[in-house]
């Protein structure tokens, strides 16, 4: 929890907490005024003075309430949003390659944690501090009446809170940050396209659209707690009554107690939730931090003359398969094809070069020097998906490209009929497309991203010959000065490569140049 206080938005959050505490304090001042001015009988002077104090307190309370409400929602969202971005960034820097199930679990953990951490921080001002202030003010007066009953009533309150704490479930939260969920679920796409900064920008633009639904358990436990509070209030009221009867205190203490308890009973009700959330975030923060303890401390390589893999092995322990890469070389400006049957390990070479898979043996050389860095590459594979954004955003990915140019690419790749069927053109939110349309859009994305190096893994899978010809034409037109590797069993694609490797028996071998 202490680490969360280093959040850049914490100053504004602390101001919100202080203002909320002051609002509660003003309410307690109403009770103090009643206890001071309301005697057994009321004179005109007492009523006038009492009303003056109440009006002044009410005025200040409204001022503080205005200041609090003006920025509270933004401060809440900004703090929560910064936590989400922090862990979103940790995924990007992690050396873990997540499968789809893991990504869904990670997304749920981050959203759940961000809500609870934010709720717990703001509960300091909405529950903890007001509760402490109220109890101090209340028991300062009650101890003057009867010390023993006051101590017993404190013990009873603690008992009520403990019983409630043990019986409640952790708050059931549905945190609908759809865009963050979508980005995390498609994080392998984000990694392969190297569009992390673009996604951060989109999350910033979307932060006001988060939706939180909080469901507290409404079971018989609520009734038991309420009955317990009624018993507590009856005991204190009887104590005050007998002291008024014996002329020990004044009638105003009745009003004092009732006004304070109107707030305290709700705060006592919420306290167990705050405690449970606090313990939850401490436990789960450790789990999240440990999950991303190992980071990719590397830079992306964009300028090079040659990249080599030497004497490498990648051990897929789950399937008892070891991929051997005795030697692989990629020169700047070269187009390389990797051929072989499915399941032999063709994609392993690309995953090693792009940093998605560590080598169990061997080394990576850039310009004949060993490095731990990886290539800055656009990696198009079967699992590169669309994001829950407009077609325009899905294609431009933060790059400056005109609508006219996008439409030109769409027509060139053969998607014009599909585009004309969209209801809102480039503004259409794309959620579900066929594999062929997806792979065609990915080709356009690759052109727009304009990197030096590209990896193409089965980019025409499922296309007919006409579709393949369009892809090949675009590769020749837009990638002729680029460095790229193609994995495909289609001759039409392999024929545009000037060097080939073949993988057999999980071992990579170089073929003779075909050109």
mmCIF file of C-alpha atoms in Angstrom, residues 191-192 299-301 347-358 372-379 454-455:
data_model
loop_
_atom_site.group_PDB
_atom_site.id
_atom_site.type_symbol
_atom_site.label_atom_id
_atom_site.label_comp_id
_atom_site.label_asym_id
_atom_site.label_seq_id
_atom_site.Cartn_x
_atom_site.Cartn_y
_atom_site.Cartn_z
ATOM 1 C CA UNK A 191 3.841 -6.679 -28.604
ATOM 2 C CA UNK A 192 4.182 -7.997 -32.134
ATOM 3 C CA UNK A 299 16.582 -2.245 -26.164
ATOM 4 C CA UNK A 300 15.116 -2.736 -29.591
ATOM 5 C CA UNK A 301 17.572 -3.078 -32.463
ATOM 6 C CA UNK A 347 8.041 -19.702 -35.848
ATOM 7 C CA UNK A 348 10.610 -20.370 -33.122
ATOM 8 C CA UNK A 349 13.253 -18.515 -35.132
ATOM 9 C CA UNK A 350 11.030 -15.425 -35.338
ATOM 10 C CA UNK A 351 10.098 -15.657 -31.658
ATOM 11 C CA UNK A 352 13.764 -15.770 -30.648
ATOM 12 C CA UNK A 353 14.706 -12.801 -32.847
ATOM 13 C CA UNK A 354 11.786 -10.715 -31.590
ATOM 14 C CA UNK A 355 12.320 -11.579 -27.915
ATOM 15 C CA UNK A 356 9.206 -13.662 -27.268
ATOM 16 C CA UNK A 357 11.148 -16.842 -26.541
ATOM 17 C CA UNK A 358 14.433 -17.117 -24.639
ATOM 18 C CA UNK A 372 20.674 -9.483 -25.118
ATOM 19 C CA UNK A 373 18.618 -6.969 -27.094
ATOM 20 C CA UNK A 374 16.013 -7.946 -29.668
ATOM 21 C CA UNK A 375 14.934 -6.668 -33.048
ATOM 22 C CA UNK A 376 12.521 -3.777 -33.500
ATOM 23 C CA UNK A 377 10.175 -5.583 -35.808
ATOM 24 C CA UNK A 378 6.581 -5.735 -36.998
ATOM 25 C CA UNK A 379 5.647 -9.366 -36.534
ATOM 26 C CA UNK A 454 9.212 -7.366 -40.781
ATOM 27 C CA UNK A 455 8.356 -10.956 -39.901
#
